[in-house]
Amino acid sequence: MDQHNFAHMYYVVDKTQEEHFNDLKTSLQAIGAERVADAVTHVPFGRVLGMKTRQNTAIHISSILNTTTQLVRDALSNGKHTRVESSEFDSTAEKIAVSMLILHDFLHKRMSDYTFQWSHFNSLQGENAFFLQYTNARLRSLFKKYKFNESAVDVPHDFVLEQNSVADRSLIMTCQHLIGWQDAVETSNEHLDPHYIAIYLIRLCQCLSTFYYNAPCHSVSPTIAHQRLSVFAAGARVLQNGMSLLGLQPIDRL
């Protein structure tokens, strides 16, 4: 501890080892190493039920990744509107497969046990990392279409709203959700649990998708188009930051 000068030492080990870490802290205190004992924190997590190596019921990560990678690659190669170059199919599919595996775990609370189901990796539909990646890529395409520099734009403080329109209700819903981003990060930090960020990002993409369908940027005044694009830019920024926090590599084209 003196050598590395750390304030906290986190052991991320499954919850069945809780007694071991309680004994470790007790032993450290007994030998007068109270400072180290106070710094040690066990961060327990739940288990994937039904997987036991000794009973040969475990599913290797490589099998999951290979299956999901092929699923994504087939979708890219067969898609009519794919914007990914054929030379990038494999690398893009691998990145998405990894992100699906990571997010699938994070969508469960850290302490929760869950049963692995292949159905979550045999389809790209639903609330998964492909949904996040697709939303991010769609927004990047939108900014490119309107030559909109999303990185240099702030969300306006005053909005021009119509009378109770579906588009503006979607805009308000998206802005309200964006306000909760800091709370999601702070809650995840407080509980040492990425679950709260993962759930937040799924809900954000739902808001952005609804907003996208209800609030087109064409056939409206430049002021309305700009404020809608600004909200999309704020959403895209939060989405990319959130994905990066979870270890997901955002894909800009799909």
mmCIF file of C-alpha atoms in Angstrom:
data_model
loop_
_atom_site.group_PDB
_atom_site.id
_atom_site.type_symbol
_atom_site.label_atom_id
_atom_site.label_comp_id
_atom_site.label_asym_id
_atom_site.label_seq_id
_atom_site.Cartn_x
_atom_site.Cartn_y
_atom_site.Cartn_z
ATOM 1 C CA MET A 1 0.000 0.000 0.000
ATOM 2 C CA ASP A 2 2.867 2.367 0.794
ATOM 3 C CA GLN A 3 4.572 1.424 -2.470
ATOM 4 C CA HIS A 4 1.583 2.145 -4.736
ATOM 5 C CA ASN A 5 -0.087 4.797 -2.551
ATOM 6 C CA PHE A 6 -3.645 3.671 -3.306
ATOM 7 C CA ALA A 7 -6.742 4.728 -1.400
ATOM 8 C CA HIS A 8 -8.983 1.751 -2.211
ATOM 9 C CA MET A 9 -8.418 -1.847 -3.276
ATOM 10 C CA TYR A 10 -11.384 -3.445 -5.029
ATOM 11 C CA TYR A 11 -11.629 -7.219 -5.433
ATOM 12 C CA VAL A 12 -14.253 -8.062 -8.058
ATOM 13 C CA VAL A 13 -15.008 -11.675 -7.163
ATOM 14 C CA ASP A 14 -18.303 -13.597 -7.156
ATOM 15 C CA LYS A 15 -20.519 -13.399 -4.082
ATOM 16 C CA THR A 16 -19.760 -16.897 -2.859
ATOM 17 C CA GLN A 17 -16.372 -15.576 -1.697
ATOM 18 C CA GLU A 18 -17.833 -13.032 0.723
ATOM 19 C CA GLU A 19 -16.801 -14.996 3.822
ATOM 20 C CA HIS A 20 -13.239 -15.210 2.508
ATOM 21 C CA PHE A 21 -12.931 -11.443 2.238
ATOM 22 C CA ASN A 22 -14.487 -10.922 5.665
ATOM 23 C CA ASP A 23 -11.808 -13.247 7.069
ATOM 24 C CA LEU A 24 -9.137 -11.367 5.109
ATOM 25 C CA LYS A 25 -10.149 -8.026 6.607
ATOM 26 C CA THR A 26 -10.310 -9.551 10.089
ATOM 27 C CA SER A 27 -6.811 -11.009 9.644
ATOM 28 C CA LEU A 28 -5.418 -7.686 8.435
ATOM 29 C CA GLN A 29 -6.876 -5.931 11.451
ATOM 30 C CA ALA A 30 -5.447 -8.591 13.767
ATOM 31 C CA ILE A 31 -1.900 -7.952 12.542
ATOM 32 C CA GLY A 32 -2.293 -4.192 12.893
ATOM 33 C CA ALA A 33 -2.871 -3.412 9.218
ATOM 34 C CA GLU A 34 -6.085 -1.470 9.813
ATOM 35 C CA ARG A 35 -5.312 0.958 7.025
ATOM 36 C CA VAL A 36 -5.111 -1.839 4.464
ATOM 37 C CA ALA A 37 -8.183 -3.562 5.926
ATOM 38 C CA ASP A 38 -10.201 -0.366 5.547
ATOM 39 C CA ALA A 39 -9.017 0.016 1.950
ATOM 40 C CA VAL A 40 -10.021 -3.513 0.902
ATOM 41 C CA THR A 41 -13.493 -3.729 -0.643
ATOM 42 C CA HIS A 42 -15.054 -6.904 -1.983
ATOM 43 C CA VAL A 43 -17.234 -6.160 -5.021
ATOM 44 C CA PRO A 44 -19.376 -9.299 -5.349
ATOM 45 C CA PHE A 45 -21.358 -10.279 -8.411
ATOM 46 C CA GLY A 46 -23.988 -12.871 -9.245
ATOM 47 C CA ARG A 47 -23.469 -16.070 -11.133
ATOM 48 C CA VAL A 48 -24.646 -17.453 -14.454
ATOM 49 C CA LEU A 49 -26.830 -20.367 -13.408
ATOM 50 C CA GLY A 50 -26.635 -23.750 -15.060
ATOM 51 C CA MET A 51 -22.983 -23.429 -16.079
ATOM 52 C CA LYS A 52 -20.632 -25.828 -14.315
ATOM 53 C CA THR A 53 -17.265 -26.796 -15.739
ATOM 54 C CA ARG A 54 -17.107 -30.081 -13.860
ATOM 55 C CA GLN A 55 -20.500 -31.128 -15.215
ATOM 56 C CA ASN A 56 -19.564 -29.966 -18.710
ATOM 57 C CA THR A 57 -22.518 -27.571 -18.849
ATOM 58 C CA ALA A 58 -20.437 -24.414 -19.299
ATOM 59 C CA ILE A 59 -20.685 -22.524 -22.573
ATOM 60 C CA HIS A 60 -17.424 -21.015 -23.716
ATOM 61 C CA ILE A 61 -17.341 -17.304 -24.497
ATOM 62 C CA SER A 62 -15.742 -18.141 -27.847
ATOM 63 C CA SER A 63 -18.874 -20.087 -28.850
ATOM 64 C CA ILE A 64 -21.117 -17.139 -27.967
ATOM 65 C CA LEU A 65 -18.898 -14.654 -29.787
ATOM 66 C CA ASN A 66 -18.560 -16.837 -32.887
ATOM 67 C CA THR A 67 -22.322 -17.353 -33.120
ATOM 68 C CA THR A 68 -23.141 -13.673 -32.632
ATOM 69 C CA THR A 69 -20.363 -12.508 -34.964
ATOM 70 C CA GLN A 70 -21.718 -14.692 -37.756
ATOM 71 C CA LEU A 71 -25.255 -13.439 -37.088
ATOM 72 C CA VAL A 72 -24.136 -9.806 -37.398
ATOM 73 C CA ARG A 73 -21.988 -10.534 -40.447
ATOM 74 C CA ASP A 74 -24.924 -12.165 -42.227
ATOM 75 C CA ALA A 75 -27.096 -9.150 -41.418
ATOM 76 C CA LEU A 76 -24.476 -6.804 -42.852
ATOM 77 C CA SER A 77 -23.898 -8.808 -46.022
ATOM 78 C CA ASN A 78 -27.607 -9.322 -46.681
ATOM 79 C CA GLY A 79 -28.763 -5.840 -45.740
ATOM 80 C CA LYS A 80 -30.058 -3.649 -48.577
ATOM 81 C CA HIS A 81 -28.901 -0.419 -46.944
ATOM 82 C CA THR A 82 -25.631 -1.517 -45.363
ATOM 83 C CA ARG A 83 -23.138 1.340 -45.161
ATOM 84 C CA VAL A 84 -20.253 -0.840 -44.026
ATOM 85 C CA GLU A 85 -17.637 -1.753 -46.627
ATOM 86 C CA SER A 86 -17.433 -5.493 -47.274
ATOM 87 C CA SER A 87 -13.794 -5.427 -46.180
ATOM 88 C CA GLU A 88 -14.976 -4.231 -42.747
ATOM 89 C CA PHE A 89 -17.740 -6.808 -42.248
ATOM 90 C CA ASP A 90 -15.661 -9.092 -40.043
ATOM 91 C CA SER A 91 -14.171 -6.397 -37.789
ATOM 92 C CA THR A 92 -17.517 -4.628 -37.400
ATOM 93 C CA ALA A 93 -19.329 -7.879 -36.622
ATOM 94 C CA GLU A 94 -16.717 -8.803 -34.001
ATOM 95 C CA LYS A 95 -17.007 -5.424 -32.261
ATOM 96 C CA ILE A 96 -20.788 -5.688 -32.131
ATOM 97 C CA ALA A 97 -20.645 -9.289 -30.879
ATOM 98 C CA VAL A 98 -18.343 -8.258 -28.019
ATOM 99 C CA SER A 99 -20.605 -5.325 -27.151
ATOM 100 C CA MET A 100 -23.659 -7.616 -27.097
ATOM 101 C CA LEU A 101 -21.947 -10.000 -24.693
ATOM 102 C CA ILE A 102 -20.855 -7.201 -22.360
ATOM 103 C CA LEU A 103 -24.180 -5.378 -22.319
ATOM 104 C CA HIS A 104 -26.149 -8.589 -21.818
ATOM 105 C CA ASP A 105 -24.302 -9.073 -18.537
ATOM 106 C CA PHE A 106 -24.613 -5.432 -17.470
ATOM 107 C CA LEU A 107 -28.374 -5.357 -18.050
ATOM 108 C CA HIS A 108 -28.622 -7.595 -14.986
ATOM 109 C CA LYS A 109 -27.905 -6.057 -11.604
ATOM 110 C CA ARG A 110 -24.448 -6.893 -10.362
ATOM 111 C CA MET A 111 -25.635 -9.128 -7.525
ATOM 112 C CA SER A 112 -28.292 -10.939 -9.560
ATOM 113 C CA ASP A 113 -27.979 -14.547 -10.650
ATOM 114 C CA TYR A 114 -29.377 -15.297 -14.085
ATOM 115 C CA THR A 115 -29.764 -18.227 -16.427
ATOM 116 C CA PHE A 116 -27.953 -18.006 -19.749
ATOM 117 C CA GLN A 117 -30.265 -18.213 -22.766
ATOM 118 C CA TRP A 118 -29.077 -18.582 -26.333
ATOM 119 C CA SER A 119 -32.137 -16.666 -27.532
ATOM 120 C CA HIS A 120 -30.475 -13.436 -26.417
ATOM 121 C CA PHE A 121 -27.667 -14.031 -28.926
ATOM 122 C CA ASN A 122 -29.589 -15.628 -31.792
ATOM 123 C CA SER A 123 -31.398 -12.420 -32.721
ATOM 124 C CA LEU A 124 -30.472 -8.777 -33.209
ATOM 125 C CA GLN A 125 -33.944 -7.642 -32.216
ATOM 126 C CA GLY A 126 -34.811 -6.281 -28.801
ATOM 127 C CA GLU A 127 -33.077 -4.340 -26.052
ATOM 128 C CA ASN A 128 -29.458 -5.233 -26.643
ATOM 129 C CA ALA A 129 -26.158 -3.699 -27.713
ATOM 130 C CA PHE A 130 -27.086 -3.916 -31.391
ATOM 131 C CA PHE A 131 -29.935 -1.515 -30.617
ATOM 132 C CA LEU A 132 -27.400 0.906 -29.113
ATOM 133 C CA GLN A 133 -25.005 0.505 -32.029
ATOM 134 C CA TYR A 134 -27.779 0.927 -34.586
ATOM 135 C CA THR A 135 -29.044 4.095 -32.893
ATOM 136 C CA ASN A 136 -25.549 5.564 -32.786
ATOM 137 C CA ALA A 137 -24.913 4.764 -36.463
ATOM 138 C CA ARG A 138 -28.299 6.179 -37.466
ATOM 139 C CA LEU A 139 -27.550 9.471 -35.723
ATOM 140 C CA ARG A 140 -24.123 9.695 -37.376
ATOM 141 C CA SER A 141 -25.822 9.196 -40.738
ATOM 142 C CA LEU A 142 -28.345 11.929 -39.886
ATOM 143 C CA PHE A 143 -25.607 14.439 -39.059
ATOM 144 C CA LYS A 144 -23.780 13.602 -42.266
ATOM 145 C CA LYS A 145 -26.949 14.008 -44.326
ATOM 146 C CA TYR A 146 -27.581 17.524 -42.991
ATOM 147 C CA LYS A 147 -23.869 18.453 -42.795
ATOM 148 C CA PHE A 148 -24.379 19.080 -39.104
ATOM 149 C CA ASN A 149 -21.328 19.459 -36.850
ATOM 150 C CA GLU A 150 -22.703 17.774 -33.751
ATOM 151 C CA SER A 151 -19.496 18.139 -31.736
ATOM 152 C CA ALA A 152 -19.696 21.958 -31.750
ATOM 153 C CA VAL A 153 -23.360 22.333 -30.805
ATOM 154 C CA ASP A 154 -25.015 22.893 -27.436
ATOM 155 C CA VAL A 155 -28.680 22.149 -26.779
ATOM 156 C CA PRO A 156 -30.600 25.450 -26.976
ATOM 157 C CA HIS A 157 -32.127 26.756 -23.748
ATOM 158 C CA ASP A 158 -35.259 28.023 -25.493
ATOM 159 C CA PHE A 159 -37.268 25.830 -27.844
ATOM 160 C CA VAL A 160 -39.756 26.768 -30.527
ATOM 161 C CA LEU A 161 -42.655 24.393 -29.869
ATOM 162 C CA GLU A 162 -45.862 23.708 -31.739
ATOM 163 C CA GLN A 163 -49.238 23.232 -30.104
ATOM 164 C CA ASN A 164 -49.081 19.871 -28.352
ATOM 165 C CA SER A 165 -47.572 18.103 -31.374
ATOM 166 C CA VAL A 166 -46.322 14.511 -31.311
ATOM 167 C CA ALA A 167 -42.896 15.765 -32.421
ATOM 168 C CA ASP A 168 -42.575 18.166 -29.510
ATOM 169 C CA ARG A 169 -43.817 15.642 -26.973
ATOM 170 C CA SER A 170 -41.045 13.347 -28.208
ATOM 171 C CA LEU A 171 -38.542 16.195 -27.957
ATOM 172 C CA ILE A 172 -39.536 16.958 -24.365
ATOM 173 C CA MET A 173 -39.414 13.256 -23.421
ATOM 174 C CA THR A 174 -35.894 12.963 -24.856
ATOM 175 C CA CYS A 175 -34.670 16.094 -23.073
ATOM 176 C CA GLN A 176 -36.139 14.912 -19.787
ATOM 177 C CA HIS A 177 -34.299 11.634 -20.126
ATOM 178 C CA LEU A 178 -31.023 13.389 -20.990
ATOM 179 C CA ILE A 179 -31.273 15.329 -17.741
ATOM 180 C CA GLY A 180 -31.019 12.025 -15.868
ATOM 181 C CA TRP A 181 -27.617 11.096 -17.304
ATOM 182 C CA GLN A 182 -25.608 12.456 -14.386
ATOM 183 C CA ASP A 183 -27.845 10.639 -11.898
ATOM 184 C CA ALA A 184 -27.299 7.360 -13.759
ATOM 185 C CA VAL A 185 -23.527 7.768 -13.630
ATOM 186 C CA GLU A 186 -23.527 8.748 -9.962
ATOM 187 C CA THR A 187 -25.807 5.835 -9.033
ATOM 188 C CA SER A 188 -23.580 3.377 -10.888
ATOM 189 C CA ASN A 189 -20.547 4.788 -9.118
ATOM 190 C CA GLU A 190 -22.240 4.677 -5.715
ATOM 191 C CA HIS A 191 -23.323 1.052 -6.094
ATOM 192 C CA LEU A 192 -20.278 -0.021 -8.144
ATOM 193 C CA ASP A 193 -22.754 -1.394 -10.656
ATOM 194 C CA PRO A 194 -22.780 -0.635 -14.424
ATOM 195 C CA HIS A 195 -26.381 -1.877 -14.594
ATOM 196 C CA TYR A 196 -27.762 1.630 -14.045
ATOM 197 C CA ILE A 197 -25.849 3.076 -16.978
ATOM 198 C CA ALA A 198 -26.815 0.128 -19.193
ATOM 199 C CA ILE A 199 -30.522 0.531 -18.462
ATOM 200 C CA TYR A 200 -30.256 4.294 -18.925
ATOM 201 C CA LEU A 201 -28.718 3.853 -22.397
ATOM 202 C CA ILE A 202 -31.450 1.446 -23.497
ATOM 203 C CA ARG A 203 -34.112 3.952 -22.426
ATOM 204 C CA LEU A 204 -32.181 6.761 -24.122
ATOM 205 C CA CYS A 205 -32.161 4.881 -27.420
ATOM 206 C CA GLN A 206 -35.885 4.263 -27.101
ATOM 207 C CA CYS A 207 -36.433 8.013 -26.638
ATOM 208 C CA LEU A 208 -34.145 8.869 -29.546
ATOM 209 C CA SER A 209 -35.840 6.338 -31.833
ATOM 210 C CA THR A 210 -39.281 7.712 -31.022
ATOM 211 C CA PHE A 211 -38.007 11.259 -31.524
ATOM 212 C CA TYR A 212 -36.404 10.253 -34.837
ATOM 213 C CA TYR A 213 -39.684 8.917 -36.228
ATOM 214 C CA ASN A 214 -41.885 11.697 -34.858
ATOM 215 C CA ALA A 215 -39.655 14.697 -35.515
ATOM 216 C CA PRO A 216 -38.111 14.699 -39.009
ATOM 217 C CA CYS A 217 -35.620 17.431 -39.814
ATOM 218 C CA HIS A 218 -36.886 18.032 -43.350
ATOM 219 C CA SER A 219 -39.939 20.057 -44.355
ATOM 220 C CA VAL A 220 -39.597 22.246 -41.260
ATOM 221 C CA SER A 221 -38.110 25.668 -40.686
ATOM 222 C CA PRO A 222 -34.314 25.978 -40.245
ATOM 223 C CA THR A 223 -34.871 26.918 -36.602
ATOM 224 C CA ILE A 224 -36.922 23.800 -35.875
ATOM 225 C CA ALA A 225 -34.497 21.592 -37.810
ATOM 226 C CA HIS A 226 -31.525 23.005 -35.917
ATOM 227 C CA GLN A 227 -33.073 22.504 -32.480
ATOM 228 C CA ARG A 228 -34.034 18.936 -33.323
ATOM 229 C CA LEU A 229 -30.555 18.179 -34.619
ATOM 230 C CA SER A 230 -29.117 19.764 -31.463
ATOM 231 C CA VAL A 231 -31.131 17.411 -29.269
ATOM 232 C CA PHE A 232 -30.023 14.461 -31.405
ATOM 233 C CA ALA A 233 -26.431 15.669 -30.989
ATOM 234 C CA ALA A 234 -26.791 15.795 -27.209
ATOM 235 C CA GLY A 235 -28.254 12.295 -27.241
ATOM 236 C CA ALA A 236 -25.478 10.983 -29.475
ATOM 237 C CA ARG A 237 -22.837 12.499 -27.199
ATOM 238 C CA VAL A 238 -24.317 10.895 -24.092
ATOM 239 C CA LEU A 239 -24.797 7.584 -25.905
ATOM 240 C CA GLN A 240 -21.168 7.423 -27.016
ATOM 241 C CA ASN A 241 -19.877 8.455 -23.601
ATOM 242 C CA GLY A 242 -22.065 5.851 -21.918
ATOM 243 C CA MET A 243 -21.008 3.100 -24.292
ATOM 244 C CA SER A 244 -17.361 3.954 -23.707
ATOM 245 C CA LEU A 245 -17.871 3.806 -19.930
ATOM 246 C CA LEU A 246 -19.240 0.282 -20.329
ATOM 247 C CA GLY A 247 -16.374 -0.797 -22.550
ATOM 248 C CA LEU A 248 -18.423 -0.862 -25.762
ATOM 249 C CA GLN A 249 -16.785 0.452 -28.905
ATOM 250 C CA PRO A 250 -19.299 2.647 -30.798
ATOM 251 C CA ILE A 251 -19.790 1.838 -34.477
ATOM 252 C CA ASP A 252 -20.460 4.857 -36.685
ATOM 253 C CA ARG A 253 -21.703 2.980 -39.761
ATOM 254 C CA LEU A 254 -24.046 0.018 -40.121
#
